XYZ file of C-alpha atoms in Angstrom:
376
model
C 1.648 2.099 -18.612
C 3.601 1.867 -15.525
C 0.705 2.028 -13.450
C -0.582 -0.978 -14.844
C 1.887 -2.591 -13.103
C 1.413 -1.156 -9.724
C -0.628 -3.982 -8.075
C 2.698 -6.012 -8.575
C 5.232 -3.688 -7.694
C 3.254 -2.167 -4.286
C 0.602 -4.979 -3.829
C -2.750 -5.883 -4.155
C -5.776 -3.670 -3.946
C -7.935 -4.309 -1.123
C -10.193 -7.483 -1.197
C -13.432 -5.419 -0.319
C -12.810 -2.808 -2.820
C -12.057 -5.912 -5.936
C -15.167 -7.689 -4.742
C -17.042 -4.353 -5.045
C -15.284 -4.303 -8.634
C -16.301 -7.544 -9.306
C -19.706 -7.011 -7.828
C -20.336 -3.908 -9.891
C -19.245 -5.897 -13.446
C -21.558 -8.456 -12.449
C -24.578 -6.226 -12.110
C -23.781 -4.087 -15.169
C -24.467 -7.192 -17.335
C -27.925 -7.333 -16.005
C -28.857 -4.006 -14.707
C -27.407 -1.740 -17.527
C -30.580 0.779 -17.241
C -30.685 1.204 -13.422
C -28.479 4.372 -11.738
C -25.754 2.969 -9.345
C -24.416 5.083 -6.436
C -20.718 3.750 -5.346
C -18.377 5.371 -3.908
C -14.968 3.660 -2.371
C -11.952 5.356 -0.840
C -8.736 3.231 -1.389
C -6.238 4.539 1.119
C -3.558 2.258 0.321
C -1.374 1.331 3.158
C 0.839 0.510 0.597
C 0.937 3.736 -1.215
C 3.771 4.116 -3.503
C 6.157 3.224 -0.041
C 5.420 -0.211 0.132
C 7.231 -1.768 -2.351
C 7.203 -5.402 -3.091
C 10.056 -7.121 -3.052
C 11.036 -10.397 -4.753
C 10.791 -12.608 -1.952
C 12.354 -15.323 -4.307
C 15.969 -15.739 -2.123
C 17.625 -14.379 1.349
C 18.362 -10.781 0.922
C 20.754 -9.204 2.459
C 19.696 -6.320 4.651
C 19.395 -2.892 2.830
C 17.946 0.629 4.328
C 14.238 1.954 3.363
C 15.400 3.897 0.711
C 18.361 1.465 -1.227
C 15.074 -1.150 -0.636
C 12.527 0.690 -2.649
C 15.029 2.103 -5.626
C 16.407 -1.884 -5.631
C 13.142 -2.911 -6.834
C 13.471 -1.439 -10.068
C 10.391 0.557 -9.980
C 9.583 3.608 -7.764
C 12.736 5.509 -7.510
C 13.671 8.347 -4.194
C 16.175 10.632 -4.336
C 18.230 12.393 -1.455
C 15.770 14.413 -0.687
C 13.729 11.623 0.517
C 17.001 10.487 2.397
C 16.674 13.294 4.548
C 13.492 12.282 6.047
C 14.543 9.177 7.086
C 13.959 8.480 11.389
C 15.892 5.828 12.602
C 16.620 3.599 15.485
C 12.754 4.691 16.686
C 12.688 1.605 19.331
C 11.468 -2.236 19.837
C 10.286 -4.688 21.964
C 12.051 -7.937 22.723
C 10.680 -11.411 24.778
C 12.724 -14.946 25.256
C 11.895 -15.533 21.882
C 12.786 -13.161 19.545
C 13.639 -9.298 19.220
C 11.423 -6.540 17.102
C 13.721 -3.228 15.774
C 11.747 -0.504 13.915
C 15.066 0.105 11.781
C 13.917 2.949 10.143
C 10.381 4.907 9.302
C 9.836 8.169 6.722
C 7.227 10.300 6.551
C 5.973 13.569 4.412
C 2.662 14.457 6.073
C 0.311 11.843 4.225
C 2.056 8.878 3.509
C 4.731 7.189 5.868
C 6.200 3.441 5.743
C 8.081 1.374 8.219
C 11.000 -0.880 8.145
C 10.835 -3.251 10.954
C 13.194 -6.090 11.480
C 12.340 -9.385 13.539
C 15.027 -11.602 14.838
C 14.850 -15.332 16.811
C 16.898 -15.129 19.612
C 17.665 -18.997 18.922
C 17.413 -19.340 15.194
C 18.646 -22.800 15.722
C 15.646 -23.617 17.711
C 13.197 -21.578 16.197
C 11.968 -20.618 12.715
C 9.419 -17.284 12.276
C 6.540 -18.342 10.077
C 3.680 -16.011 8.598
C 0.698 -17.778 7.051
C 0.169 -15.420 4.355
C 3.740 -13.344 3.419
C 5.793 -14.532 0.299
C 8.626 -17.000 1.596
C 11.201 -18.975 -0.505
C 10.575 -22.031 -1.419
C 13.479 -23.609 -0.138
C 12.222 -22.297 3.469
C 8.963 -23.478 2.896
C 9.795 -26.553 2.305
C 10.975 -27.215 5.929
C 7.611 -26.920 7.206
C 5.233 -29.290 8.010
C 1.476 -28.799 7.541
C -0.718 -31.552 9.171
C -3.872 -29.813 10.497
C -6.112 -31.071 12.325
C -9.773 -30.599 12.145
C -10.958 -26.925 13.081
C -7.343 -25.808 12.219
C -5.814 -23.495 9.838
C -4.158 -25.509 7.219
C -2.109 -22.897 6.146
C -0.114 -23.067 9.790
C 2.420 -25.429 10.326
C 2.761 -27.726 13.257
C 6.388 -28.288 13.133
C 9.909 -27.759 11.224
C 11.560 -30.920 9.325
C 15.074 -29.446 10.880
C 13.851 -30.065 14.300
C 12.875 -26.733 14.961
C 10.086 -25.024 16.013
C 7.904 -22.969 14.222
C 7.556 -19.489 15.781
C 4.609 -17.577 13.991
C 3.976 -14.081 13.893
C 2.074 -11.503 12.855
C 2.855 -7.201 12.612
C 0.400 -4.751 12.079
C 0.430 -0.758 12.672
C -2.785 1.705 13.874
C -2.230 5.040 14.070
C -2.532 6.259 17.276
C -4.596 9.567 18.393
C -6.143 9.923 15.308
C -7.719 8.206 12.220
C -6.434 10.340 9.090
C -3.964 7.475 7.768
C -5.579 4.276 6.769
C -2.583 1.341 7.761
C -4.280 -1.574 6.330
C -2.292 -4.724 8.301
C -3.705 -7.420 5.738
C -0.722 -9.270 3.815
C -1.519 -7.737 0.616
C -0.056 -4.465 1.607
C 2.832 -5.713 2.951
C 5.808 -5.864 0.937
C 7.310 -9.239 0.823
C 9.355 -9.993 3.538
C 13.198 -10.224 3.447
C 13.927 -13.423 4.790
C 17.678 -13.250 5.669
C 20.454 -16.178 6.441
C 20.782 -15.412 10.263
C 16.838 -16.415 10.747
C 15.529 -12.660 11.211
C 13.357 -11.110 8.647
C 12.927 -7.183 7.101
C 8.976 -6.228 6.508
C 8.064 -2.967 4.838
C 5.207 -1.487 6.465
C 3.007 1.627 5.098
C 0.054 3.677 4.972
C -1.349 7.090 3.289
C -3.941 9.443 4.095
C -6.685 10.784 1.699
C -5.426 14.487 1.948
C -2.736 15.931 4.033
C -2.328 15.481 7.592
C -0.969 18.887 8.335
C 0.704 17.896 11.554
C 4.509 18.356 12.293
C 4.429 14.486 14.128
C 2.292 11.092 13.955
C 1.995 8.719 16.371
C 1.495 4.716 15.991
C 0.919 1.410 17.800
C 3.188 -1.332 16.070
C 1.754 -4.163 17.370
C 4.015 -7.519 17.627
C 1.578 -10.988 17.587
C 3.598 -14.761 18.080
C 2.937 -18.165 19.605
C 4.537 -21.144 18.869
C 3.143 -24.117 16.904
C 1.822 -26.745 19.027
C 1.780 -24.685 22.157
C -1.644 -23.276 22.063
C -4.549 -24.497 20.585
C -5.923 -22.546 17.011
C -8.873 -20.602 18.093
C -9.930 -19.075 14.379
C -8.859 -15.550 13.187
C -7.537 -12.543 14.913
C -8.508 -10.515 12.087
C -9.263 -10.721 8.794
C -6.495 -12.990 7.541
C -4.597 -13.116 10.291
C -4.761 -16.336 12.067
C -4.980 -16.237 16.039
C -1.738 -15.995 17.971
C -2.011 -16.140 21.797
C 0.611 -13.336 22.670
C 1.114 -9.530 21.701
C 2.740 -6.693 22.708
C 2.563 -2.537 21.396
C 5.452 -0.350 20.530
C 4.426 3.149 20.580
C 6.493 5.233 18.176
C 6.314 8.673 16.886
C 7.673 10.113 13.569
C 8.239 13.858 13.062
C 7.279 15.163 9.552
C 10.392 17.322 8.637
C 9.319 17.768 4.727
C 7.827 20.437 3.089
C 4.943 20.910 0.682
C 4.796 22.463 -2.678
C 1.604 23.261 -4.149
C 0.785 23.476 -7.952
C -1.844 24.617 -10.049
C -2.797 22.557 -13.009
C -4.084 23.949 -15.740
C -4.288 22.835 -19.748
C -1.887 23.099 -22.118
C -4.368 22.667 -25.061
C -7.617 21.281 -25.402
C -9.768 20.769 -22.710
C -11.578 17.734 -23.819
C -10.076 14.642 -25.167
C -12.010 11.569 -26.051
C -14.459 10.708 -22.979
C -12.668 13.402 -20.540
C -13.032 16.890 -20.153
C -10.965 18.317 -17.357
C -12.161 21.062 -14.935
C -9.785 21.775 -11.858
C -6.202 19.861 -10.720
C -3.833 20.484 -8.379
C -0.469 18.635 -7.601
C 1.502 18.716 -4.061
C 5.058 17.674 -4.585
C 6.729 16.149 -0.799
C 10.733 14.547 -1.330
C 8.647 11.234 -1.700
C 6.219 11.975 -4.778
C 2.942 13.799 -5.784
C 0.201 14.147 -4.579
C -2.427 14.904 -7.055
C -6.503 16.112 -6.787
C -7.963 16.334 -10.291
C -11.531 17.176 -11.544
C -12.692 16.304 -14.630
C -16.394 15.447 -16.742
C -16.491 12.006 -17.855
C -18.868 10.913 -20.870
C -18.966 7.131 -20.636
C -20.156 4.926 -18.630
C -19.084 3.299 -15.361
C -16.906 6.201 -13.982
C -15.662 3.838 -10.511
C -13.575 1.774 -13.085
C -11.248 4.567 -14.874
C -8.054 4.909 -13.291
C -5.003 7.697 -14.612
C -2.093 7.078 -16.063
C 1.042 10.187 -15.585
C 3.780 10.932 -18.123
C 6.471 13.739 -17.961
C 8.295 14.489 -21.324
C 7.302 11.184 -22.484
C 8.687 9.313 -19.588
C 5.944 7.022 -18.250
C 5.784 7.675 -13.965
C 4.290 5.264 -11.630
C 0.856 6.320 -10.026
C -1.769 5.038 -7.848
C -5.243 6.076 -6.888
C -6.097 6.899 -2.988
C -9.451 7.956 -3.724
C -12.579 8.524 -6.197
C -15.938 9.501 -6.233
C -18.921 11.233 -8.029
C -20.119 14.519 -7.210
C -21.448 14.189 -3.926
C -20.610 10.929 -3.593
C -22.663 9.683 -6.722
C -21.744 7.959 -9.772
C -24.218 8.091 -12.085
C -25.169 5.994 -14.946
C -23.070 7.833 -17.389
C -21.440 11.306 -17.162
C -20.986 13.545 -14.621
C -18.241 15.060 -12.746
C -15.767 12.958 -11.111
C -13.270 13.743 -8.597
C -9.909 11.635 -8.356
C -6.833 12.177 -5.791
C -3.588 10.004 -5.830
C -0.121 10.500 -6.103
C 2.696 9.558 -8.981
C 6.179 9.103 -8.747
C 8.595 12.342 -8.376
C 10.697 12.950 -10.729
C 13.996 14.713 -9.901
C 13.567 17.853 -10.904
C 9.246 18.981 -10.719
C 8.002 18.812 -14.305
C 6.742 21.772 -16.021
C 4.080 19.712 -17.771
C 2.493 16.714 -16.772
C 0.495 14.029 -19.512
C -2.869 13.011 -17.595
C -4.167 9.857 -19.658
C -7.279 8.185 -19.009
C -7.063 4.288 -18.523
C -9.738 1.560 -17.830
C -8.910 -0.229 -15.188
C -7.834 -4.010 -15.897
C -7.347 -2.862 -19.515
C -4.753 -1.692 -21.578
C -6.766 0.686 -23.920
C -6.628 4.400 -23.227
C -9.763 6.799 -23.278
C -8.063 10.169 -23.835
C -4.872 12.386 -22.679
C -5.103 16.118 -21.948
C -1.333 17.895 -21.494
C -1.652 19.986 -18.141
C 1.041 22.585 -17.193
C 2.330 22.718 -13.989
C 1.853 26.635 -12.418
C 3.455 27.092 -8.777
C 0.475 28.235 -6.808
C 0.616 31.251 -5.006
């Protein structure tokens, strides 16, 4: 299933949500006859925007859109085009310039394409501790760190240059409805490019629609340069201390519309361990968004995941959020309640495939055929 290969195409999951995984798998060997509660939201600031790159040589530089149909994967259509903001501002010091390029948004997901450039790339080479990089950039690093020091940071360039580090991350800004997780793992991998600069892809999606015409965020810009301040542990989580930042404010109109669908079976109900209850499906240009209700049989309802096909064709989808009635997963059965969003085809599908997957393996647990009913 395509999904199956989402982690690789948008990113990984979030650490606290696999160590929960792990956690859980750990306690099922030895707890099997005690009732767990979990419940876990995954907003992915990834989404199905954030798409990962190779990161294996220099791109050239590409818009949002050419980016994320290039990788092979996710595909968007004009209508996606049409959403596109651009030129939506910067900041620039002595060192090095920031451009938000260009930035899309639907009214629950948005992503980002920012672009950072050395001012002197003969002096000075941009360095992240934790994003992809070629090798043969890599290489001209030098990594000698001393004791309470990160030895993933370099201390200087084999060229003669300096290393300039950096960081990005985005918050939204008068309000909390879109989860922008700034960790490297939802970052698509950077586009490091022959005059010194380099592209990031930067997103985030919301649980349910935001249901406002324009979103505001904080892009905030992090640098120092390696062995000109002294290593002083971790900004955040994963991101190593830099002494200097600076905030670009920027605002992105939602231009898109919404259409809502009813989901209802084509057949049987009930398939294997899944009986479905209630769905619904809100198509944007830049996919679907999907909120599906079903009874599950088995056991250990936190680690199914859904797979999507339309007329056979297998679409890419990822889960933003699941939970048991009321929050509650219990031991086996019981209602579950999953939202996420798949890929858009070009024209919307008059029936969908929902298929019930394990996550982390390949075997399916049942598919029910679902038409798609505009809602009224």
């Amino acid at each position: 299933m395509k999904n199956r290969n989402w982690q690789n195409v948008f990113g990984r999951a979030p650490e606290y949500f696999l160590d929960q995984v792990d956690e859980a798998l750990d306690r099922l060997k030895e707890e099997r006859d005690v009732k767990r509660r979990y419940r876990y939201s995954l907003a992915l600031a990834a989404a199905v925007l954030a798409v990962v790159m190779t990161g294996a040589a220099i791109a050239a530089g590409m818009g949002l859109i050419d980016r994320i149909n290039e990788s092979g994967g996710y595909k968007m259509g004009q209508e996606a085009e049409e959403l596109i903001a651009r030129d939506l501002g910067g900041m620039e010091n002595e060192l090095f310039s920031v451009v938000i390029e260009e930035a899309i948004y639907d009214g629950q997901s948005a992503v980002m394409q920012i672009l950072l450039a050395p001012k002197e790339p003969e002096k000075y080479a941009l360095y992240h501790a934790d994003y992809t990089m070629p090798e043969e950039l890599y290489e001209n690093f030098i990594f000698d760190a001393q004791e309470g020091q990160d030895s993933r940071m370099p201390v200087a360039c084999r060229d003669g240059r300096k290393a300039l580090l950096y960081d990005v991350g985005v918050n939204q800004v008068r309000g909390d409805e879109m989860a922008w997780d700034n960790r490297p793992d939802y970052l698509a991998a950077p586009q490091y490019r022959e005059d010194g600069s380099v592209r990031l892809l930067i997103g985030g999606t919301a649980d349910i629609p935001i249901r406002k015409d324009s979103i505001y965020f904080a892009v905030t810009c992090r640098w120092g340069v390696a062995g000109e301040y002294e290593y002083t542990g971790y900004q955040s989580e994963g991101a190593p201390y830099l002494p200097h930042f600076e905030d670009v404010r920027v605002e992105i109109e939602n231009t898109d519309g919404r259409a809502k669908f009813i989901l209802e079976p084509a057949g049987e109900t009930s398939n294997g361990r899944m009986e479905f209850v209630a769905g619904t499906i809100e198509y944007t240009a830049i996919g679907g968004y999907y909120d599906v209700e079903y009874v599950y049989s088995g056991e250990d309802a936190w680690l199914n995941e859904f797979g999507w096909e339309s007329e056979g064709e297998e679409l890419f989808a990822n889960l933003v959020n699941i939970h048991g009635e009321d929050g509650v997963f219990e031991e086996s059965g019981g209602t579950v309640r999953v939202r996420g969003m798949i890929e858009r085809t070009e024209e919307i599908p008059g029936t969908l495939t929902l298929i019930l997957l394990r996550r982390g393996e390949e075997q399916e647990f049942g598919r029910i055929g679902l038409n798609v009913i505009p809602a009224e």
